[in-house]
XYZ file of C-alpha atoms in Angstrom:
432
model
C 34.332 -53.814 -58.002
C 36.695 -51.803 -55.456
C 37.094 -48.324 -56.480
C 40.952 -48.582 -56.381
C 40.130 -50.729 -59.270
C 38.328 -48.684 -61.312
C 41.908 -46.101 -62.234
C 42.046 -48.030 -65.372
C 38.927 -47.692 -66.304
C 39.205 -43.818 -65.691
C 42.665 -43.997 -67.373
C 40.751 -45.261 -70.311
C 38.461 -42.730 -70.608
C 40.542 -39.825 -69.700
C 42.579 -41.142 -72.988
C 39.693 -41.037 -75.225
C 38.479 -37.955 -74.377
C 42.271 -36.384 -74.980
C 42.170 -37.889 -78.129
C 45.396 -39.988 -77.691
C 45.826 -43.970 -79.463
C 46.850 -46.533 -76.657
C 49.944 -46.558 -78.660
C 51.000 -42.808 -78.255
C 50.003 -42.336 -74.511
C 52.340 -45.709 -74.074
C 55.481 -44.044 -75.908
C 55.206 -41.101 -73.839
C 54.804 -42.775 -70.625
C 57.742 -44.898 -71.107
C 56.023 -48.366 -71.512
C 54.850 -50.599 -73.758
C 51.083 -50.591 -75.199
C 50.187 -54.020 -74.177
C 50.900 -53.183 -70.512
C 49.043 -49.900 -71.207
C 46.104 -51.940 -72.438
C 46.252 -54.496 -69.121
C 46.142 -51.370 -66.942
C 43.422 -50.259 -68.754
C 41.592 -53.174 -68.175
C 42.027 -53.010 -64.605
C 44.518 -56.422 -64.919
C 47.453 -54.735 -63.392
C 47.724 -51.999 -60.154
C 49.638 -48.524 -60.822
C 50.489 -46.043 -58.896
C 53.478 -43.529 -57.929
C 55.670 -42.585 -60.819
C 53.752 -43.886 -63.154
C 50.172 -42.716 -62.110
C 51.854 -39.287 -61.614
C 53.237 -39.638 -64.971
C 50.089 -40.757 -66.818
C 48.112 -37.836 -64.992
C 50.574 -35.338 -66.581
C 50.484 -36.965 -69.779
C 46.483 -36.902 -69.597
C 46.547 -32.746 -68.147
C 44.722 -34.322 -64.943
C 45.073 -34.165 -61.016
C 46.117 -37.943 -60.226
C 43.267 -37.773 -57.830
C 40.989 -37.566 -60.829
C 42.293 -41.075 -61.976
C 42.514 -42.822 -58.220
C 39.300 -41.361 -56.648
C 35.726 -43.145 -56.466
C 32.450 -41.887 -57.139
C 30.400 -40.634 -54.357
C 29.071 -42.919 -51.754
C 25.341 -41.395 -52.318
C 25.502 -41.271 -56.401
C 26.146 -45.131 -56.101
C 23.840 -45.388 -53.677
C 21.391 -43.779 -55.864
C 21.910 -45.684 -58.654
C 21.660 -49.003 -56.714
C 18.461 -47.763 -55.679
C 17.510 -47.055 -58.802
C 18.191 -50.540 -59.715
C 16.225 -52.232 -57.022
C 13.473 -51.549 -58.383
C 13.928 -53.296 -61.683
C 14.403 -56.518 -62.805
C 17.964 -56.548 -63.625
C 20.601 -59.234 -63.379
C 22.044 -59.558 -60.239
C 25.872 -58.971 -61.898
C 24.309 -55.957 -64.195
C 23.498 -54.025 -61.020
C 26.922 -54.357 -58.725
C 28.288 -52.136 -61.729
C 26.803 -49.351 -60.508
C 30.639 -47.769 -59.237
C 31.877 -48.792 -62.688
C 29.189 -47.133 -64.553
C 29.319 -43.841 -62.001
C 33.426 -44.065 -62.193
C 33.205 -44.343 -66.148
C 30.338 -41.915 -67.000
C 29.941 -39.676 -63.925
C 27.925 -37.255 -65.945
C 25.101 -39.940 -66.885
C 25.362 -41.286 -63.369
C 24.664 -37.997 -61.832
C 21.628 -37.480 -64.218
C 20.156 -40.933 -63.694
C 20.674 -40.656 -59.905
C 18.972 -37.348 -59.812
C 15.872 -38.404 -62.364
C 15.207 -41.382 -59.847
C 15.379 -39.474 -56.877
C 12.959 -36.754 -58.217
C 10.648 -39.742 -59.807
C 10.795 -41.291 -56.179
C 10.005 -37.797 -54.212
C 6.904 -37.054 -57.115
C 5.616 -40.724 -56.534
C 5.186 -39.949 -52.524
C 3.756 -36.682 -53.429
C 1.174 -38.106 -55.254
C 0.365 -40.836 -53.288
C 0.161 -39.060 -50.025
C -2.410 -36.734 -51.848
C -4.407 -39.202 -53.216
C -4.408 -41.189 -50.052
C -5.462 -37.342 -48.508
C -7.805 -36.918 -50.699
C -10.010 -40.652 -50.516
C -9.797 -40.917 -46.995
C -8.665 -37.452 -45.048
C -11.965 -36.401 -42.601
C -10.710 -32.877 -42.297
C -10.471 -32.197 -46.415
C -13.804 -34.093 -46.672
C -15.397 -31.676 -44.652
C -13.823 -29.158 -45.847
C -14.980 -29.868 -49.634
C -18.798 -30.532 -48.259
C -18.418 -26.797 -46.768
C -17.582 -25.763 -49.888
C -20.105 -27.369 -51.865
C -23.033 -26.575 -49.582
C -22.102 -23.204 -49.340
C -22.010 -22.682 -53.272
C -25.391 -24.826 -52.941
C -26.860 -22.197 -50.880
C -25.581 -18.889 -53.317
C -27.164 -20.520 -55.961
C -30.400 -21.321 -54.593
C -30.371 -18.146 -52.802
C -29.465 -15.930 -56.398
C -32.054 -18.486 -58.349
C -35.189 -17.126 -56.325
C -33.982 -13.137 -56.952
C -33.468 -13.897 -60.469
C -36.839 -15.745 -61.019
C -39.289 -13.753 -58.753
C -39.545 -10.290 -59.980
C -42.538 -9.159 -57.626
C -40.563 -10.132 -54.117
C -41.192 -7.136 -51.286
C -38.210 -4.774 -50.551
C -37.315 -6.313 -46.896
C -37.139 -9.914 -48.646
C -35.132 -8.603 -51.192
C -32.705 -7.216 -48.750
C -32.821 -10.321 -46.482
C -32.081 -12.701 -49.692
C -28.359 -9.803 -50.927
C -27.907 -10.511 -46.968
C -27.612 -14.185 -47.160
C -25.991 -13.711 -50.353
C -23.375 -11.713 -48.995
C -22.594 -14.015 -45.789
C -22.772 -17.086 -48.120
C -20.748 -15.432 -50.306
C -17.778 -14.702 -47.357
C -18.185 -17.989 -45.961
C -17.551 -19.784 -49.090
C -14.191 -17.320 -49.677
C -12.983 -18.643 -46.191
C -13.849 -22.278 -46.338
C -12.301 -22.135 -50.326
C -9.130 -20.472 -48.135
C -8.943 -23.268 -46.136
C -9.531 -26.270 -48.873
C -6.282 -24.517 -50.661
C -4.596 -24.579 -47.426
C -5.183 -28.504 -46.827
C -3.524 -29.575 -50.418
C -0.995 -26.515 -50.690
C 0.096 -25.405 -47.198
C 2.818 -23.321 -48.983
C 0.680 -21.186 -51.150
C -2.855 -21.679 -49.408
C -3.791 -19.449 -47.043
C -5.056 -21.652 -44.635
C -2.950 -22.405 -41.587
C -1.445 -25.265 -41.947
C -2.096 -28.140 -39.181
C -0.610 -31.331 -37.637
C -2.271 -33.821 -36.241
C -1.189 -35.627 -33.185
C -0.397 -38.848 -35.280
C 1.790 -36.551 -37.800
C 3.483 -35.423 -34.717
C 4.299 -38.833 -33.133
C 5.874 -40.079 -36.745
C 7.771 -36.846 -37.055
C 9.421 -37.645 -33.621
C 10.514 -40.951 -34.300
C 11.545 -40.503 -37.958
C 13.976 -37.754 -36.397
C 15.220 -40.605 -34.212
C 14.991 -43.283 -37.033
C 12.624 -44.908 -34.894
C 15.161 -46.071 -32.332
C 16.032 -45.004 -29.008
C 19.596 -46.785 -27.826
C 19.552 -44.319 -24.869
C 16.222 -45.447 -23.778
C 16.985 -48.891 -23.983
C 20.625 -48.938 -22.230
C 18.999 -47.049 -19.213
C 20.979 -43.541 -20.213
C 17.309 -41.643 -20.294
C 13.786 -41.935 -19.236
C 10.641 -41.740 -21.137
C 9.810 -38.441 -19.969
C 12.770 -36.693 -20.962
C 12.778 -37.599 -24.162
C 8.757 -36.307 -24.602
C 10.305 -33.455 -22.860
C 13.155 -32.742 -25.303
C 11.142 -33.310 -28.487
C 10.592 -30.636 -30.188
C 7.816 -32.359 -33.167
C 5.396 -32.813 -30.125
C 3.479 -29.470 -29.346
C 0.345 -31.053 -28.833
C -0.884 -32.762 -25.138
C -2.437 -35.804 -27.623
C 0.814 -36.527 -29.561
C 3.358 -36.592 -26.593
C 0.284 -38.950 -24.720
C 0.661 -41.038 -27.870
C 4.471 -41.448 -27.472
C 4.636 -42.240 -24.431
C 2.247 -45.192 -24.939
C 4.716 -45.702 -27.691
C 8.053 -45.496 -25.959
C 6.621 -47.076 -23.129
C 6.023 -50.182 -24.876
C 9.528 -49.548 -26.830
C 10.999 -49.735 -23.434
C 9.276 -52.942 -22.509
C 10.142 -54.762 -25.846
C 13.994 -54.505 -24.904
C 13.429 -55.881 -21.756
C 12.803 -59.547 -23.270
C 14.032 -58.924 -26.879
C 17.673 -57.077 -26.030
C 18.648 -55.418 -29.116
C 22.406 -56.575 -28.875
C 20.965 -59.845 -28.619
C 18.703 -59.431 -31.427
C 21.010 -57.851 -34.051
C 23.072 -61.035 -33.216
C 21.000 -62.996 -34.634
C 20.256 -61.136 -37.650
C 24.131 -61.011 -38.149
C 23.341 -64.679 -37.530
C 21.165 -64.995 -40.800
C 18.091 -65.663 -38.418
C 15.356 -63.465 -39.690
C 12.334 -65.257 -39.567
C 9.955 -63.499 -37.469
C 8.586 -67.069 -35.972
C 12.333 -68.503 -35.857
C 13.349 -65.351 -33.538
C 10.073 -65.344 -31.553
C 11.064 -69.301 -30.553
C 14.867 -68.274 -29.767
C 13.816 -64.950 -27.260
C 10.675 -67.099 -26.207
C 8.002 -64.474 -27.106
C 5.206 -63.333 -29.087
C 5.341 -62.675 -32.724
C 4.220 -59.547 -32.486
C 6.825 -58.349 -29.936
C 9.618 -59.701 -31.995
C 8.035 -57.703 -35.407
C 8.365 -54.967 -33.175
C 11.576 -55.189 -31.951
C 12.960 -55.519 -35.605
C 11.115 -52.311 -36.628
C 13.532 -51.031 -34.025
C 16.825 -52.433 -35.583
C 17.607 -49.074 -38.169
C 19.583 -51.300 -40.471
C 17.251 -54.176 -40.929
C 15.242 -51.511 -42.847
C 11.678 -52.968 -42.203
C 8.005 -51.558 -42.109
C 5.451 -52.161 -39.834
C 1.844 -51.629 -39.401
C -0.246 -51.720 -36.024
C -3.926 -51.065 -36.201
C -6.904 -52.145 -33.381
C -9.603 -54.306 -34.638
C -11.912 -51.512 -35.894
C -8.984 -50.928 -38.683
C -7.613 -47.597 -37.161
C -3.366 -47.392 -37.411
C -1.887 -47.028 -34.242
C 1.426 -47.231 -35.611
C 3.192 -46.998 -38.691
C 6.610 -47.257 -40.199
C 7.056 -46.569 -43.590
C 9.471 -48.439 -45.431
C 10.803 -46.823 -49.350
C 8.617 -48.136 -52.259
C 5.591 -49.342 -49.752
C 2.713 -46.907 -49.592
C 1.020 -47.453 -46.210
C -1.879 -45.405 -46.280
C -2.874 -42.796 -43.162
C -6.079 -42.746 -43.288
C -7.449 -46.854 -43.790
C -6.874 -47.458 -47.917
C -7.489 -51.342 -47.369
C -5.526 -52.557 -50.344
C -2.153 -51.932 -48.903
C -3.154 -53.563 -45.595
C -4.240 -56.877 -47.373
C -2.382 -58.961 -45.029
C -3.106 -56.795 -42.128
C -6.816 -57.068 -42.395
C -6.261 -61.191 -42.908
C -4.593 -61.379 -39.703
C -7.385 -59.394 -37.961
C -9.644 -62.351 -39.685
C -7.462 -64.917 -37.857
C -6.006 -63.870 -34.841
C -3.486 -66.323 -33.114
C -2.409 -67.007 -36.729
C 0.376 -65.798 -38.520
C -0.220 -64.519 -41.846
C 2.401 -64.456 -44.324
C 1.907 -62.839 -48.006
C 4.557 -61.337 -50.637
C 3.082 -58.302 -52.993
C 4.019 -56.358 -55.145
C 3.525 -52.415 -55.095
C 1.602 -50.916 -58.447
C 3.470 -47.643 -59.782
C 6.832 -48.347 -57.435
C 9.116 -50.386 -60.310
C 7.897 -53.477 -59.611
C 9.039 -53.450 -55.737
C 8.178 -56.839 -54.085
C 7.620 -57.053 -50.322
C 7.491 -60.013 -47.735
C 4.589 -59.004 -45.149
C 4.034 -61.360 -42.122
C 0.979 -60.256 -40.276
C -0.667 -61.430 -36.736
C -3.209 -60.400 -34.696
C -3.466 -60.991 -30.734
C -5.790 -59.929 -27.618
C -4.905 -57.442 -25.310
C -5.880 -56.074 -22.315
C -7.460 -58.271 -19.803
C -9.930 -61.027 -20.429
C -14.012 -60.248 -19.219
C -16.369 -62.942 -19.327
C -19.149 -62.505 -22.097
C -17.315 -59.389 -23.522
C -15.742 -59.377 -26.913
C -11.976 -59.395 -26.122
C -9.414 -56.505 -27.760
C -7.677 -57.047 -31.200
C -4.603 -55.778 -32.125
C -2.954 -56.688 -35.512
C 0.738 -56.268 -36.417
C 2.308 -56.361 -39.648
C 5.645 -56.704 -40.506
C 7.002 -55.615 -43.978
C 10.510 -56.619 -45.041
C 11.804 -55.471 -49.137
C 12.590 -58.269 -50.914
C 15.788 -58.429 -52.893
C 15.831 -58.515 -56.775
C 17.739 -62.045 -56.622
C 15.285 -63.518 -54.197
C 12.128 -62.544 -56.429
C 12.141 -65.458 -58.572
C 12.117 -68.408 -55.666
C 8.670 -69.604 -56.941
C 7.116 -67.688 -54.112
C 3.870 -65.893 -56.259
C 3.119 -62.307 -55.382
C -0.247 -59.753 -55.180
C -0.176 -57.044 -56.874
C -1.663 -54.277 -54.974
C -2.382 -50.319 -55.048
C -1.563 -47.578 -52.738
C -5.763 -46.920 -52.428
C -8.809 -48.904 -53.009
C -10.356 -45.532 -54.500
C -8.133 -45.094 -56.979
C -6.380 -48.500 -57.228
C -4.840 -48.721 -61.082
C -4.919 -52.613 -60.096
C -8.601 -54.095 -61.595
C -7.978 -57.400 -60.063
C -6.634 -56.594 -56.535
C -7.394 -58.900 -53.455
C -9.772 -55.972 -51.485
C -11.878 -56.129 -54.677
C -12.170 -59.607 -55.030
C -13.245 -60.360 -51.516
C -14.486 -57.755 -49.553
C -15.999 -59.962 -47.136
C -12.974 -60.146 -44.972
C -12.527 -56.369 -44.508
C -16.173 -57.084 -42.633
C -14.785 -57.817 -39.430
C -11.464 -55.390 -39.239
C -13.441 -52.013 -41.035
């Protein structure tokens, strides 16, 4: 519904809340109550006189009646939506709902958006704390240290008749232990608080590189169109301060840079506006690989896609997150389900729908395939790489009789008992 449409509506409620019958407003107005009650209903359009009128009557700025919702509260609520299996009709209501109860709307909008922001916040720890190397060491320090105190304190405590200089050398170690365990505790609050830890709080080069392209919504129009070079845009970024995360990008925009080369993205978001968005359709119509074109549409902002690149040992050399999909940092395997397939069949294109645990039920397309690189040596194993695309699906697409895995946003904590990685852990052989 337009939200010219909507002044009824408003008109409506403004009434009630004044405590005036349809009848009364309609006497004072100058008209009759039946075409009161069609403008009302949104049936018939008003405006000059009579809006201005109506406004007076009400003891409201006509703008009140005439303007819209925010774009971002409906937004919000649409998002909140998505996520749910509502009717397809229930959720284009979402101006008329924010237009009729702007309170509520505000409320829900701002419940979901905290829910969403808590939901990364958790996940990103958890995902921290199975698979981070840097808080794993951190927590052994810790533990070995405490280890040592107590083993240390045990022998003072249980031997009375030890000699002075062993006594002295045992409150030494003690007392070093003792400091070492208040620094490495420092830094083990600094790696899951950085705000109130006292640990400095790092980057690494990977955190950098995503930084950098999530400032430029992973797309580089300037790059592309011949306006810049590579260089200058390491040069200019400000999120890359280390010499391994600006090496990174430019492996990245490098590649970026070759992809538009055969895959224009002009061309490309042609065909999108064309309804063509079938990774193996587009690879046939641009004549390349499947893996270029995934990566070409990671670079379209308003296709709104995820994608996943990772070597055959399982490491992520790339990833795009997309809202609602958790893709894990440091190698969860559940999330990459149809990553890790496509690693098992490379030249093969892998295509699975799932469904995220603890995200409202969100349902995602992935299409995975894996591919040597680099050049071909006799005898020698050749190099894997394995790309996965991720693409939302929409609530009135969910029912098409295409079944769905449920999976979790870590195998070490996975709230799903039955998930794929459990069930067959034989294929993450080959890719972890």
């Amino acid at each position: 519904m337009a939200r010219e449409a909507l002044t009824g509506t408003r008109i409506r409620e403004r009434r009630v809340m004044a405590g005036y019958k349809q009848s009364d407003l309609a006497r004072q107005i100058g008209i009759s109550a039946s075409y009161l009650n069609l403008i009302e209903h949104n049936r018939r359009r008003i405006g000059g006189k009579l809006l201005l009128d109506i406004a007076q009557a009400l003891a409201v700025e006509a703008s009140a009646l005439t303007e819209g919702a925010e774009a971002a509260l409906i937004a919000a609520l649409r998002d909140a939506g998505e996520g749910t299996p509502m009717p397809e009709a229930e959720a284009m209501r979402a101006e008329e709902f924010a237009g009729r109860f702007p309170g509520w709307a505000e409320a829900l909008a701002a419940a979901h958006r905290k829910i969403a922001g808590l939901e990364r916040t958790v996940e990103s720890l958890s995902d921290r704390l199975a698979h981070d190397p840097a808080l794993a060491a951190s927590v052994h320090e810790v533990l070995s240290t405490a280890a040592s105190i107590r083993s240390t304190a045990s022998i003072l405590a249980e031997d009375k008749d030890i000699a002075p200089e062993w006594r002295d050398r045992f409150h030494a170690n003690i007392d070093a232990d003792s400091r070492r365990l208040a620094e490495s505790s420092k830094t083990l609050v600094g790696f899951l608080d950085a705000e109130t830890g006292e640990a400095a709080s790092t980057s690494s080069p990977q955190e950098e590189v995503e930084a950098f392209l999530v400032a430029h919504d992973y797309s580089f129009d300037a790059l592309e169109e011949g306006h810049t070079d590579v260089s200058a845009l390491i040069a200019a970024a400000p999120e890359l301060s280390s010499h391994a995360s600006r090496h990174i990008a430019v492996g990245i925009l490098t590649r970026l840079k070759a992809d538009s080369t055969r895959v224009a993205m002009s061309d490309l978001r042609a065909a999108l506006a064309a309804n063509i968005t079938d990774p193996i359709e587009l690879s046939e119509k641009f004549g390349v690989s499947i893996a270029r074109i995934m990566r070409r549409l990671a670079s379209v902002p308003e296709y709104g896609c995820g994608l996943v690149v990772s070597d055959r040992s399982g490491s992520l050399l790339f990833r795009k997150a997309i809202e609602g999909f958790t893709i894990p940092r440091f190698g969860a395997a559940c999330p990459l389900w149809p990553l890790f397939h496509g690693l098992g069949q490379a030249g093969q294109v892998v295509h699975q729908r799932v469904r995220m645990a603890g995200r409202a039920d969100a349902v995602f397309d992935c299409y995975a395939t894996a591919q040597p690189m680099g050049r071909v040596v006799l005898n020698v194993p050749p190099l894997i790489e394995a790309t996965m695309l991720i693409v939302r699906v929409p609530n009135a697409a969910r029912n098409e009789g295409t079944p769905s895995t449920e999976i979790g946003a870590a195998c070490r904590i996975c709230p799903v008992a039955g998930c794929a990685a459990r069930r067959e852990p034989s294929i993450l052989s080959d890719g972890f």
